[in-house]
Short mmCIF file of C-alpha atoms and ligand atoms in Angstrom, two decimals:
data_model
loop_
_atom_site.label_atom_id
_atom_site.label_comp_id
_atom_site.label_asym_id
_atom_site.label_seq_id
_atom_site.Cartn_x
_atom_site.Cartn_y
_atom_site.Cartn_z
CA UNK A 72 -14.84 26.42 -0.27
CA UNK A 73 -15.26 23.27 1.83
CA UNK A 74 -18.44 22.26 3.56
CA UNK A 75 -19.60 19.18 5.43
CA UNK A 76 -23.26 18.47 6.10
CA UNK A 77 -24.21 16.24 8.97
CA UNK A 78 -21.55 13.62 8.36
CA UNK A 79 -21.67 10.55 10.55
CA UNK A 80 -19.08 7.81 10.80
CA UNK A 81 -18.79 4.70 12.93
CA UNK A 82 -15.91 2.23 13.16
CA UNK A 83 -17.37 -1.11 14.18
CA UNK A 84 -19.95 -0.22 16.79
CA UNK A 85 -18.12 2.92 17.88
CA UNK A 86 -19.80 6.09 16.64
CA UNK A 87 -16.99 8.61 16.12
CA UNK A 88 -18.82 11.34 14.22
CA UNK A 89 -22.51 11.83 14.98
CA UNK A 90 -23.45 14.59 12.59
CA UNK A 91 -20.69 17.10 11.91
CA UNK A 92 -21.46 20.23 9.90
CA UNK A 93 -18.63 22.64 9.18
CA UNK A 94 -17.82 25.16 6.51
CA UNK A 95 -14.77 27.17 5.48
CA UNK A 96 -14.86 30.13 3.13
CA UNK A 97 -12.19 30.87 0.55
CA UNK A 98 -9.07 32.30 2.16
CA UNK A 99 -10.27 31.65 5.66
CA UNK A 100 -8.54 29.64 8.41
CA UNK A 101 -10.69 27.30 10.46
CA UNK A 102 -9.20 25.73 13.57
CA UNK A 103 -10.78 22.49 14.75
CA UNK A 104 -10.27 21.79 18.44
CA UNK A 105 -11.18 18.76 20.45
CA UNK A 106 -9.72 16.14 22.76
CA UNK A 107 -7.54 13.32 21.48
CA UNK A 108 -9.56 10.56 19.90
CA UNK A 109 -12.64 12.69 19.29
CA UNK A 110 -12.42 12.27 15.53
CA UNK A 111 -10.51 15.31 14.30
CA UNK A 112 -8.24 13.34 12.00
CA UNK A 113 -11.23 11.36 10.77
CA UNK A 114 -12.94 14.62 9.74
CA UNK A 115 -9.92 15.79 7.75
CA UNK A 116 -9.74 12.46 5.94
CA UNK A 117 -13.38 12.81 4.95
CA UNK A 118 -12.68 16.13 3.24
CA UNK A 119 -10.47 14.61 0.56
CA UNK A 120 -12.36 11.35 0.31
CA UNK A 121 -9.83 9.14 2.12
CA UNK A 122 -12.75 7.98 4.27
CA UNK A 123 -16.36 7.76 3.12
CA UNK A 124 -19.02 8.93 5.59
CA UNK A 125 -21.81 6.57 6.66
CA UNK A 126 -24.23 9.40 5.94
CA UNK A 127 -24.02 13.12 5.16
CA UNK A 128 -22.26 15.04 2.42
CA UNK A 129 -18.95 16.77 1.78
CA UNK A 130 -18.74 19.60 -0.73
CA UNK A 131 -15.59 21.12 -2.23
CA UNK A 132 -16.17 24.25 -4.30
CA UNK A 133 -19.84 23.37 -4.30
CA UNK A 134 -19.26 19.93 -5.84
CA UNK A 135 -20.26 16.85 -3.86
CA UNK A 136 -17.24 14.66 -3.07
CA UNK A 137 -18.95 11.81 -1.29
CA UNK A 138 -20.11 9.83 -4.30
CA UNK A 139 -16.89 10.10 -6.29
CA UNK A 140 -14.83 7.04 -7.13
CA UNK A 141 -11.15 6.95 -6.15
CA UNK A 142 -9.95 8.05 -9.59
CA UNK A 143 -12.50 10.88 -9.79
CA UNK A 144 -11.15 12.33 -6.56
CA UNK A 145 -7.79 13.23 -8.09
CA UNK A 146 -8.85 16.74 -9.14
CA UNK A 147 -10.18 17.48 -5.65
CA UNK A 148 -6.99 16.15 -4.08
CA UNK A 149 -4.78 18.27 -6.33
CA UNK A 150 -6.56 21.37 -4.96
CA UNK A 151 -6.23 20.35 -1.32
CA UNK A 152 -2.97 19.45 0.40
CA UNK A 153 -2.95 17.45 3.60
CA UNK A 154 -0.37 17.28 6.37
CA UNK A 155 -0.86 13.97 8.18
CA UNK A 156 -0.65 13.71 11.94
CA UNK A 157 2.15 11.14 11.55
CA UNK A 158 3.71 13.14 8.68
CA UNK A 159 3.39 9.94 6.58
CA UNK A 160 6.69 10.44 4.77
CA UNK A 161 7.50 7.76 2.20
CA UNK A 162 10.28 5.96 4.02
CA UNK A 163 11.69 4.34 0.92
CA UNK A 164 12.54 7.82 -0.41
CA UNK A 165 14.94 10.55 0.73
CA UNK A 166 13.63 13.90 1.89
CA UNK A 167 14.28 15.32 -1.55
CA UNK A 168 12.43 12.50 -3.32
CA UNK A 169 9.52 12.87 -0.92
CA UNK A 170 9.19 16.53 -1.85
CA UNK A 171 9.75 15.99 -5.56
CA UNK A 172 7.09 13.29 -5.71
CA UNK A 173 3.98 15.53 -5.75
CA UNK A 174 5.64 17.76 -8.36
CA UNK A 175 6.46 14.82 -10.61
CA UNK A 176 2.90 13.59 -10.23
CA UNK A 177 1.69 17.00 -11.41
CA UNK A 178 3.74 16.41 -14.54
CA UNK A 179 6.72 18.64 -13.76
CA UNK A 180 9.79 16.96 -15.28
CA UNK A 181 12.36 19.78 -15.37
CA UNK A 182 14.99 18.84 -12.78
CA UNK A 183 16.09 22.43 -12.28
CA UNK A 184 12.56 23.57 -11.45
CA UNK A 185 12.08 20.60 -9.12
CA UNK A 186 15.35 21.22 -7.27
CA UNK A 187 14.52 24.89 -6.85
CA UNK A 188 11.05 24.20 -5.51
CA UNK A 189 12.38 21.53 -3.13
CA UNK A 190 15.00 23.92 -1.75
CA UNK A 191 12.41 26.67 -1.42
CA UNK A 192 9.95 24.42 0.44
CA UNK A 193 12.64 23.20 2.85
CA UNK A 194 13.62 26.84 3.42
CA UNK A 195 10.03 27.63 4.38
CA UNK A 196 9.94 24.96 7.08
CA UNK A 197 13.37 25.91 8.42
CA UNK A 198 15.18 22.82 7.17
CA UNK A 199 17.49 24.16 4.46
CA UNK A 200 19.99 21.70 3.05
CA UNK A 201 18.39 18.53 4.43
CA UNK A 202 17.62 17.13 0.95
CA UNK A 203 19.69 13.96 1.13
CA UNK A 204 18.59 12.65 4.53
CA UNK A 205 16.41 9.57 4.88
CA UNK A 206 13.14 10.03 6.83
CA UNK A 207 14.31 7.44 9.36
CA UNK A 208 17.25 9.70 10.25
CA UNK A 209 15.01 12.63 11.19
CA UNK A 210 13.57 13.53 14.58
CA UNK A 211 9.80 13.57 15.00
CA UNK A 212 9.59 17.33 14.70
CA UNK A 213 11.77 17.33 11.59
CA UNK A 214 9.60 14.67 9.96
CA UNK A 215 6.56 16.77 10.66
CA UNK A 216 8.16 19.77 8.99
CA UNK A 217 9.26 17.74 5.97
CA UNK A 218 5.66 16.51 5.78
CA UNK A 219 4.54 20.13 5.83
CA UNK A 220 7.02 20.98 3.09
CA UNK A 221 5.66 18.11 0.96
CA UNK A 222 2.14 19.42 1.53
CA UNK A 223 2.84 23.00 0.49
CA UNK A 224 5.24 22.28 -2.36
CA UNK A 225 2.45 21.60 -4.84
CA UNK A 226 0.95 25.05 -4.08
CA UNK A 227 -2.51 23.75 -3.16
CA UNK A 228 -5.33 26.26 -2.80
CA UNK A 229 -6.34 24.71 0.48
CA UNK A 230 -4.26 23.00 3.16
CA UNK A 231 -5.43 20.63 5.88
CA UNK A 232 -3.06 20.58 8.85
CA UNK A 233 -3.37 17.67 11.27
CA UNK A 234 -1.73 18.82 14.50
CA UNK A 235 1.05 20.80 12.79
CA UNK A 236 2.80 21.79 16.02
CA UNK A 237 2.35 18.70 18.19
CA UNK A 238 5.76 17.41 19.24
CA UNK A 239 7.64 20.55 18.22
CA UNK A 240 9.59 22.81 20.55
CA UNK A 241 7.94 26.18 21.37
CA UNK A 242 10.19 28.15 19.01
CA UNK A 243 9.61 25.88 16.04
CA UNK A 244 5.89 25.79 16.86
CA UNK A 245 5.82 29.54 16.73
CA UNK A 246 7.52 29.60 13.35
CA UNK A 247 5.01 27.04 12.02
CA UNK A 248 2.16 29.19 13.32
CA UNK A 249 3.60 32.15 11.45
CA UNK A 250 4.06 30.03 8.34
CA UNK A 251 0.39 29.02 8.38
CA UNK A 252 -0.62 32.67 8.69
CA UNK A 253 1.86 33.74 6.00
CA UNK A 254 0.59 31.17 3.50
CA UNK A 255 -2.91 32.44 4.10
CA UNK A 256 -2.03 36.13 3.79
CA UNK A 257 0.40 35.94 0.87
CA UNK A 258 -1.10 33.18 -1.23
CA UNK A 259 -4.71 33.31 -0.10
CA UNK A 260 -4.58 29.68 1.00
CA UNK A 261 -7.67 28.33 2.72
CA UNK A 262 -6.71 26.33 5.79
CA UNK A 263 -8.20 23.89 8.22
CA UNK A 264 -5.97 23.36 11.23
CA UNK A 265 -6.62 20.50 13.63
CA UNK A 266 -4.89 21.04 16.93
CA UNK A 267 -5.16 21.05 20.67
CA UNK A 268 -2.49 23.71 20.97
CA UNK A 269 -4.37 26.81 22.12
CA UNK A 270 -1.55 29.06 20.97
CA UNK A 271 -1.91 27.81 17.40
CA UNK A 272 -5.67 28.17 17.68
CA UNK A 273 -5.67 31.79 18.78
CA UNK A 274 -2.80 32.74 16.49
CA UNK A 275 -4.15 31.30 13.25
CA UNK A 276 -7.88 31.08 13.51
CA UNK A 277 -10.45 33.21 11.76
CA UNK A 278 -12.98 30.79 13.15
CA UNK A 279 -12.89 27.97 15.65
CA UNK A 280 -14.90 24.77 15.81
CA UNK A 281 -14.87 22.80 19.04
CA UNK A 282 -15.67 19.13 18.68
CA UNK A 283 -17.25 17.23 21.52
CA UNK A 284 -18.96 13.84 21.57
CA UNK A 285 -19.00 13.54 17.81
CA UNK A 286 -20.65 16.89 17.17
CA UNK A 287 -19.63 20.51 16.69
CA UNK A 288 -20.15 21.82 20.21
CA UNK A 289 -19.08 25.36 19.39
CA UNK A 290 -18.51 27.27 16.16
CA UNK A 291 -17.44 30.91 16.16
CA UNK A 292 -14.57 33.39 16.28
CA UNK A 293 -11.62 33.00 18.67
CA UNK A 294 -12.87 35.98 20.67
CA UNK A 295 -16.31 34.46 21.08
CA UNK A 296 -14.63 31.27 22.23
CA UNK A 297 -12.51 33.06 24.83
CA UNK A 298 -15.62 34.80 26.12
CA UNK A 299 -17.65 31.60 26.27
CA UNK A 300 -18.99 30.51 29.63
CA UNK A 301 -19.58 26.91 28.51
CA UNK A 302 -17.84 24.58 30.98
CA UNK A 303 -16.57 22.14 28.34
CA UNK A 304 -14.93 24.99 26.45
CA UNK A 305 -13.51 26.70 29.52
CA UNK A 306 -12.04 23.42 30.78
CA UNK A 307 -10.49 22.75 27.38
CA UNK A 308 -8.93 26.20 27.06
CA UNK A 309 -7.54 26.14 30.56
CA UNK A 310 -6.70 22.44 30.63
CA UNK A 311 -8.87 21.36 33.58
CA UNK A 312 -9.68 17.67 33.73
CA UNK A 313 -11.76 17.97 36.91
CA UNK A 314 -9.59 15.32 38.62
CA UNK A 315 -7.91 15.98 41.96
CA UNK A 316 -4.66 14.73 43.50
CA UNK A 317 -6.29 13.17 46.53
CA UNK B 104 -25.06 -31.47 12.61
CA UNK B 105 -26.69 -28.25 11.58
CA UNK B 106 -23.96 -26.44 13.42
CA UNK B 107 -21.32 -28.09 11.27
CA UNK B 108 -23.21 -27.29 8.09
CA UNK B 109 -23.49 -23.66 9.11
CA UNK B 110 -19.77 -23.54 9.75
CA UNK B 111 -18.94 -25.12 6.40
CA UNK B 112 -21.32 -22.72 4.67
CA UNK B 113 -19.73 -19.74 6.37
CA UNK B 114 -16.24 -20.88 5.44
CA UNK B 115 -17.29 -21.40 1.82
CA UNK B 116 -18.80 -17.91 1.68
CA UNK B 117 -15.68 -16.40 3.23
CA UNK B 118 -13.50 -18.10 0.62
CA UNK B 119 -15.75 -16.87 -2.19
CA UNK B 120 -15.70 -13.34 -0.80
CA UNK B 121 -11.91 -13.48 -0.59
CA UNK B 122 -11.62 -14.69 -4.18
CA UNK B 123 -13.94 -11.87 -5.20
CA UNK B 124 -11.77 -9.29 -3.48
CA UNK B 125 -8.58 -10.58 -5.06
CA UNK B 126 -10.29 -10.74 -8.45
CA UNK B 127 -11.40 -7.13 -8.09
CA UNK B 128 -7.86 -6.05 -7.27
CA UNK B 129 -6.68 -8.01 -10.32
CA UNK B 130 -9.25 -6.32 -12.53
CA UNK B 131 -8.32 -2.85 -11.30
CA UNK B 132 -4.66 -3.66 -11.94
CA UNK B 133 -5.24 -4.87 -15.48
CA UNK B 134 -7.43 -1.85 -16.25
CA UNK B 135 -4.61 0.32 -14.97
CA UNK B 136 -2.01 -1.58 -17.03
CA UNK B 137 -4.03 -1.27 -20.22
CA UNK B 138 -5.23 2.31 -19.78
CA UNK B 139 -2.22 4.08 -18.38
CA UNK B 140 1.48 4.44 -18.60
CA UNK B 141 3.15 1.79 -16.43
CA UNK B 142 5.91 3.15 -14.18
CA UNK B 143 8.79 1.25 -15.76
CA UNK B 144 11.41 2.51 -13.31
CA UNK B 145 9.48 0.89 -10.49
CA UNK B 146 8.94 -2.25 -12.56
CA UNK B 147 12.71 -2.55 -13.01
CA UNK B 148 13.31 -2.11 -9.30
CA UNK B 149 10.79 -4.82 -8.47
CA UNK B 150 12.21 -7.18 -11.10
CA UNK B 151 15.48 -6.99 -9.19
CA UNK B 152 13.67 -7.45 -5.88
CA UNK B 153 11.21 -10.16 -6.98
CA UNK B 154 13.06 -11.88 -9.79
CA UNK B 155 16.79 -11.51 -9.59
CA UNK B 156 17.01 -12.01 -5.83
CA UNK B 157 14.83 -15.14 -5.90
CA UNK B 158 17.07 -17.01 -8.30
CA UNK B 159 19.30 -18.72 -5.75
CA UNK B 160 16.37 -20.06 -3.74
CA UNK B 161 14.60 -21.37 -6.81
CA UNK B 162 17.71 -22.90 -8.38
CA UNK B 163 18.74 -24.69 -5.20
CA UNK B 164 15.22 -26.02 -4.71
CA UNK B 165 15.05 -27.30 -8.27
CA UNK B 166 18.50 -28.82 -8.23
CA UNK B 167 18.04 -30.82 -5.04
CA UNK B 168 14.54 -31.96 -5.97
CA UNK B 169 15.73 -33.15 -9.37
CA UNK B 170 18.64 -34.97 -7.74
CA UNK B 171 16.62 -36.89 -5.15
CA UNK B 172 13.79 -37.55 -7.59
CA UNK B 173 16.09 -39.22 -10.08
CA UNK B 174 17.85 -41.20 -7.32
CA UNK B 175 14.55 -42.58 -5.99
CA UNK B 176 13.34 -43.41 -9.48
CA UNK B 177 16.60 -45.23 -10.13
CA UNK B 178 16.28 -47.32 -6.94
CA UNK B 179 12.86 -48.52 -8.14
CA UNK B 180 13.28 -48.69 -11.90
CA UNK B 181 16.67 -50.37 -12.16
CA UNK B 182 15.13 -53.53 -10.70
CA UNK B 183 12.76 -53.56 -13.67
CA UNK B 184 15.61 -52.84 -16.04
CA UNK B 185 14.17 -49.43 -16.89
CA UNK B 186 16.93 -47.23 -15.50
CA UNK B 187 17.26 -45.44 -18.83
CA UNK B 188 13.83 -43.79 -18.33
CA UNK B 189 14.89 -42.08 -15.08
CA UNK B 190 15.84 -38.82 -16.84
CA UNK B 191 12.69 -38.52 -18.92
CA UNK B 192 10.35 -39.26 -16.02
CA UNK B 193 12.17 -36.76 -13.80
CA UNK B 194 12.05 -34.10 -16.49
CA UNK B 195 8.35 -34.62 -17.24
CA UNK B 196 7.49 -34.54 -13.52
CA UNK B 197 9.56 -31.40 -12.96
CA UNK B 198 8.24 -29.52 -15.98
CA UNK B 199 4.59 -30.44 -15.56
CA UNK B 200 4.24 -30.40 -11.77
CA UNK B 201 7.12 -30.01 -9.39
CA UNK B 202 9.02 -27.16 -11.02
CA UNK B 203 6.19 -24.63 -11.12
CA UNK B 204 4.69 -25.74 -7.79
CA UNK B 205 7.98 -25.66 -5.90
CA UNK B 206 9.12 -22.41 -7.45
CA UNK B 207 5.66 -20.99 -6.67
CA UNK B 208 5.83 -22.02 -3.03
CA UNK B 209 9.37 -20.70 -2.60
CA UNK B 210 8.53 -17.37 -4.22
CA UNK B 211 5.34 -17.13 -2.15
CA UNK B 212 7.49 -17.46 0.95
CA UNK B 213 10.17 -15.06 -0.12
CA UNK B 214 8.44 -12.44 -2.22
CA UNK B 215 4.80 -12.71 -1.11
CA UNK B 216 5.80 -12.14 2.49
CA UNK B 217 7.96 -9.14 1.72
CA UNK B 218 5.34 -7.50 -0.50
CA UNK B 219 2.67 -7.91 2.18
CA UNK B 220 4.97 -6.57 4.90
CA UNK B 221 6.10 -3.60 2.84
CA UNK B 222 2.66 -2.48 1.69
CA UNK B 223 1.21 -3.32 5.11
CA UNK B 224 3.72 -1.05 6.81
CA UNK B 225 2.89 1.73 4.37
CA UNK B 226 -0.80 1.21 5.11
CA UNK B 227 -0.56 1.45 8.90
CA UNK B 228 1.85 4.40 8.80
CA UNK B 229 -0.62 6.32 6.59
CA UNK B 230 1.78 6.30 3.62
CA UNK B 231 -0.92 4.73 1.47
CA UNK B 232 -3.30 7.53 2.48
CA UNK B 233 -0.54 10.03 1.73
CA UNK B 234 -0.21 8.60 -1.79
CA UNK B 235 -3.95 8.93 -2.27
CA UNK B 236 -3.92 12.48 -0.91
CA UNK B 237 -1.38 13.38 -3.60
CA UNK B 238 -3.77 11.97 -6.19
CA UNK B 239 -1.90 8.73 -6.87
CA UNK B 240 -3.97 5.56 -6.94
CA UNK B 241 -2.34 2.90 -4.69
CA UNK B 242 -3.05 0.27 -7.36
CA UNK B 243 -1.11 2.27 -9.96
CA UNK B 244 1.85 2.91 -7.72
CA UNK B 245 2.09 -0.09 -5.42
CA UNK B 246 0.34 -2.98 -7.16
CA UNK B 247 0.82 -2.59 -10.92
CA UNK B 248 4.64 -2.36 -10.90
CA UNK B 249 4.84 -5.48 -8.74
CA UNK B 250 2.36 -7.32 -10.95
CA UNK B 251 4.31 -6.44 -14.09
CA UNK B 252 7.59 -7.46 -12.45
CA UNK B 253 6.05 -10.75 -11.35
CA UNK B 254 4.61 -11.51 -14.79
CA UNK B 255 8.08 -11.08 -16.26
CA UNK B 256 10.05 -12.80 -13.50
CA UNK B 257 8.01 -15.82 -12.55
CA UNK B 258 8.10 -17.77 -15.85
CA UNK B 259 11.86 -17.21 -15.96
CA UNK B 260 12.25 -18.43 -12.38
CA UNK B 261 10.25 -21.55 -13.16
CA UNK B 262 12.36 -22.14 -16.24
CA UNK B 263 15.51 -21.87 -14.13
CA UNK B 264 14.09 -24.19 -11.50
CA UNK B 265 13.25 -26.82 -14.14
CA UNK B 266 16.51 -26.43 -16.02
CA UNK B 267 18.63 -26.90 -12.93
CA UNK B 268 16.56 -29.85 -11.77
CA UNK B 269 17.15 -31.62 -15.08
CA UNK B 270 20.85 -30.79 -14.98
CA UNK B 271 21.27 -32.10 -11.46
CA UNK B 272 19.16 -35.19 -12.27
CA UNK B 273 21.42 -35.86 -15.23
CA UNK B 274 24.50 -35.48 -13.09
CA UNK B 275 23.21 -37.85 -10.41
CA UNK B 276 21.94 -40.39 -12.94
CA UNK B 277 24.95 -40.44 -15.24
CA UNK B 278 27.87 -39.62 -12.96
CA UNK B 279 26.79 -40.88 -9.53
CA UNK B 280 24.53 -43.82 -10.36
CA UNK B 281 26.25 -44.73 -13.60
CA UNK B 282 23.23 -45.10 -15.89
CA UNK B 283 24.26 -45.62 -19.54
CA UNK B 284 24.23 -42.24 -21.24
CA UNK B 285 23.00 -43.13 -24.73
CA UNK B 286 19.67 -44.69 -23.76
CA UNK B 287 19.13 -42.12 -21.02
CA UNK B 288 19.53 -39.16 -23.37
CA UNK B 289 17.45 -40.78 -26.13
CA UNK B 290 14.51 -41.24 -23.74
CA UNK B 291 14.92 -37.75 -22.37
CA UNK B 292 14.71 -36.16 -25.81
CA UNK B 293 11.96 -38.51 -26.97
CA UNK B 294 9.56 -38.11 -24.03
CA UNK B 295 9.97 -34.45 -23.17
CA UNK B 296 8.35 -32.10 -25.67
CA UNK B 297 7.65 -28.42 -26.11
CA UNK B 298 4.22 -28.82 -24.51
CA UNK B 299 5.85 -29.70 -21.20
CA UNK B 300 7.79 -26.47 -21.26
CA UNK B 301 4.63 -24.50 -22.10
CA UNK B 302 2.89 -26.12 -19.16
CA UNK B 303 5.70 -25.12 -16.81
CA UNK B 304 5.75 -21.52 -17.99
CA UNK B 305 1.97 -21.08 -17.96
CA UNK B 306 1.68 -22.53 -14.48
CA UNK B 307 4.51 -20.31 -13.29
CA UNK B 308 2.82 -17.25 -14.77
CA UNK B 309 -0.49 -18.05 -13.07
CA UNK B 310 1.16 -18.81 -9.72
CA UNK B 311 3.06 -15.54 -9.93
CA UNK B 312 -0.21 -13.65 -10.35
CA UNK B 313 -1.73 -15.50 -7.39
CA UNK B 314 1.24 -14.61 -5.18
CA UNK B 315 1.36 -10.94 -6.12
CA UNK B 316 -2.37 -10.27 -5.90
CA UNK B 317 -2.83 -12.11 -2.60
CA UNK B 318 0.21 -10.35 -1.12
CA UNK B 319 -0.95 -6.91 -2.29
CA UNK B 320 -4.45 -7.56 -1.00
CA UNK B 321 -3.09 -8.54 2.41
CA UNK B 322 -0.82 -5.50 2.45
CA UNK B 323 -3.50 -3.01 1.46
CA UNK B 324 -5.94 -4.46 3.99
CA UNK B 325 -3.51 -4.33 6.90
CA UNK B 326 -4.88 -2.72 10.02
CA UNK B 327 -4.12 -2.53 13.75
CA UNK B 328 -0.56 -1.29 13.68
CA UNK B 329 2.41 -3.54 14.36
CA UNK B 330 0.29 -6.62 15.09
CA UNK B 331 -1.39 -6.27 11.72
CA UNK B 332 1.95 -5.85 9.96
CA UNK B 333 3.06 -9.05 11.66
CA UNK B 334 0.03 -10.95 10.46
CA UNK B 335 -0.12 -9.74 6.86
CA UNK B 336 2.95 -11.64 5.53
CA UNK B 337 1.96 -14.85 7.31
CA UNK B 338 -1.52 -14.72 5.83
CA UNK B 339 -0.13 -13.86 2.41
CA UNK B 340 2.21 -16.88 2.43
CA UNK B 341 -0.36 -19.35 3.78
CA UNK B 342 -3.18 -18.23 1.50
CA UNK B 343 -1.11 -17.98 -1.66
CA UNK B 344 0.57 -21.34 -1.00
CA UNK B 345 -2.76 -23.10 -0.53
CA UNK B 346 -4.17 -21.33 -3.56
CA UNK B 347 -1.18 -22.41 -5.65
CA UNK B 348 -1.68 -26.06 -4.70
CA UNK B 349 -5.41 -25.93 -5.42
CA UNK B 350 -5.09 -24.03 -8.69
CA UNK B 351 -2.27 -26.36 -9.72
CA UNK B 352 -4.73 -29.27 -9.55
CA UNK B 353 -7.22 -27.47 -11.80
CA UNK B 354 -4.50 -26.30 -14.19
CA UNK B 355 -3.11 -29.80 -14.56
CA UNK B 356 -6.41 -30.97 -16.05
CA UNK B 357 -7.07 -27.82 -18.03
CA UNK B 358 -3.60 -27.78 -19.58
CA UNK B 359 -3.83 -31.45 -20.45
CA UNK B 360 -6.87 -30.63 -22.57
CA UNK B 361 -5.09 -27.77 -24.32
CA UNK B 362 -1.72 -29.55 -24.65
CA UNK B 363 -2.56 -33.27 -24.51
CA UNK B 364 0.23 -35.49 -23.21
CA UNK B 365 1.65 -37.47 -26.08
N1 LIG C 698 -9.36 3.45 10.27
C1 LIG C 698 -9.91 3.36 11.49
N2 LIG C 698 -10.43 2.19 11.91
C2 LIG C 698 -10.99 2.09 13.13
N3 LIG C 698 -11.07 3.08 14.01
C3 LIG C 698 -10.58 4.28 13.67
C4 LIG C 698 -9.98 4.48 12.38
N4 LIG C 698 -9.57 5.77 12.31
C5 LIG C 698 -9.91 6.33 13.48
N5 LIG C 698 -10.52 5.44 14.31
C6 LIG C 698 -11.04 5.72 15.65
O1 LIG C 698 -11.73 6.94 15.60
C7 LIG C 698 -11.49 7.70 16.76
C8 LIG C 698 -11.07 9.09 16.38
O2 LIG C 698 -9.76 9.03 15.84
P1 LIG C 698 -8.98 10.34 15.37
O3 LIG C 698 -9.78 11.07 14.38
O4 LIG C 698 -7.64 9.86 14.95
O5 LIG C 698 -8.88 11.17 16.71
P2 LIG C 698 -8.18 12.58 16.89
O6 LIG C 698 -9.28 13.52 17.20
O7 LIG C 698 -7.23 12.44 18.02
O8 LIG C 698 -7.48 12.91 15.61
C9 LIG C 698 -10.46 6.95 17.57
O9 LIG C 698 -11.14 6.33 18.65
C10 LIG C 698 -9.92 5.92 16.64
O10 LIG C 698 -9.65 4.74 17.34
MG1 LIG C 699 -5.65 12.93 15.14
#
């Protein structure tokens, strides 16, 4: 459903992506791993045209996205929901208004329908009854889950998760992992999950991409990754930096 | 020597590029206004924010300027026996120049700064990207409502500024300085015409557009986290204030061609 071909991107003179090719099939979950600052968030932003690549192409359902103007991207963006790393809640709106916003933009005006869908989405992220709170009154983990609720409320066919479990306690993380799987199983949602949480990776992934030095260093199934003898991958999975205490 | 020329050339190019950017934002906004439904609920909210809450500042500025202007004129003109023209000269100066310029500068400081800070914060906290990811163009949601609110508010603010300056000038001239009322009022009505009011409103309208587009541009271009959010309002105020003063000069001549002074 989504494919990138050799995308490169530099900020100033810093080359962040040096030729990234990835693809996700319909209904599949791809987990993108890599160290902080290696460009995972930048890749996700390329997929819905928030960032334009310096070179290379992005395809969604076979259609090239790269050349589209901002207004032409709307149809692509309606298909693909994105959970931002920072949650990116609109802080001038309450939780409820944040969640209602994508629905209103889709043209849904019926207040009863909106209220029901808002309640349902909050239920799914384990925050029932939090409609009236302001984003500034929420903890980091709660903001993340409200962000997730805002992402899934529009029922997108594909969801991009930017570190969905970072900053959450282990129990909540686990329930988010199950939610990602459930959305995929029940609704056939295609997912790309950016994370460095190995538990999320092995729980959710049909396929794993490991990003290193601006390229896809490894692309395969979770089992192939576990079996890999590549030092970069083994260090990442086990969390070895190579530093010593002395 | 060559070094200086290079620097001047660079600065000129930078200014042109900046004007181009602001003009592009303006064009996108007007296309959006003409082609789409404007979000009137947001427009109303920004009219309160931009217009209603700026009234005190603008009225106080106008009133004190009118008062001191008429006092200074009186000190000079009474020696020539022309004290009765104090009101008309003050009114003409306020309508044609000081009212719109002062209101523009005050609104640039109050509203321009807050627009740049608000949009800038949304930019660095990825809220602008979140809007885009939902399929909402930032110009439609963030810029257009503010532009519409400014277009409605700014002429009214300038009108208030001018009105209160004339009222306070009248008070100072007639009550404090004791100028004879009959001659004063006759001159005021004779020398101030509808064209002067047009000039004030048109200038106010243009300055409002300058403020809102510069502020939105600064907000949408904000980068580098908190430091960037700190810089955006300052830049917005400085740039729009300078632009107001420069454009005011051009407008003065242009408007005098369209509405010649009688
Ligand atoms: N808008 C931007 N402007 C400049 N540099 C950026 C921008 N976005 C990301 N970067 C840089 O790109 C690199 C990768 O960032 P990111 O994708 O956020 O990393 P991560 O893999 O942790 O998500 C970082 O070094 C970051 O500083
Ligand atoms: Mg990231």
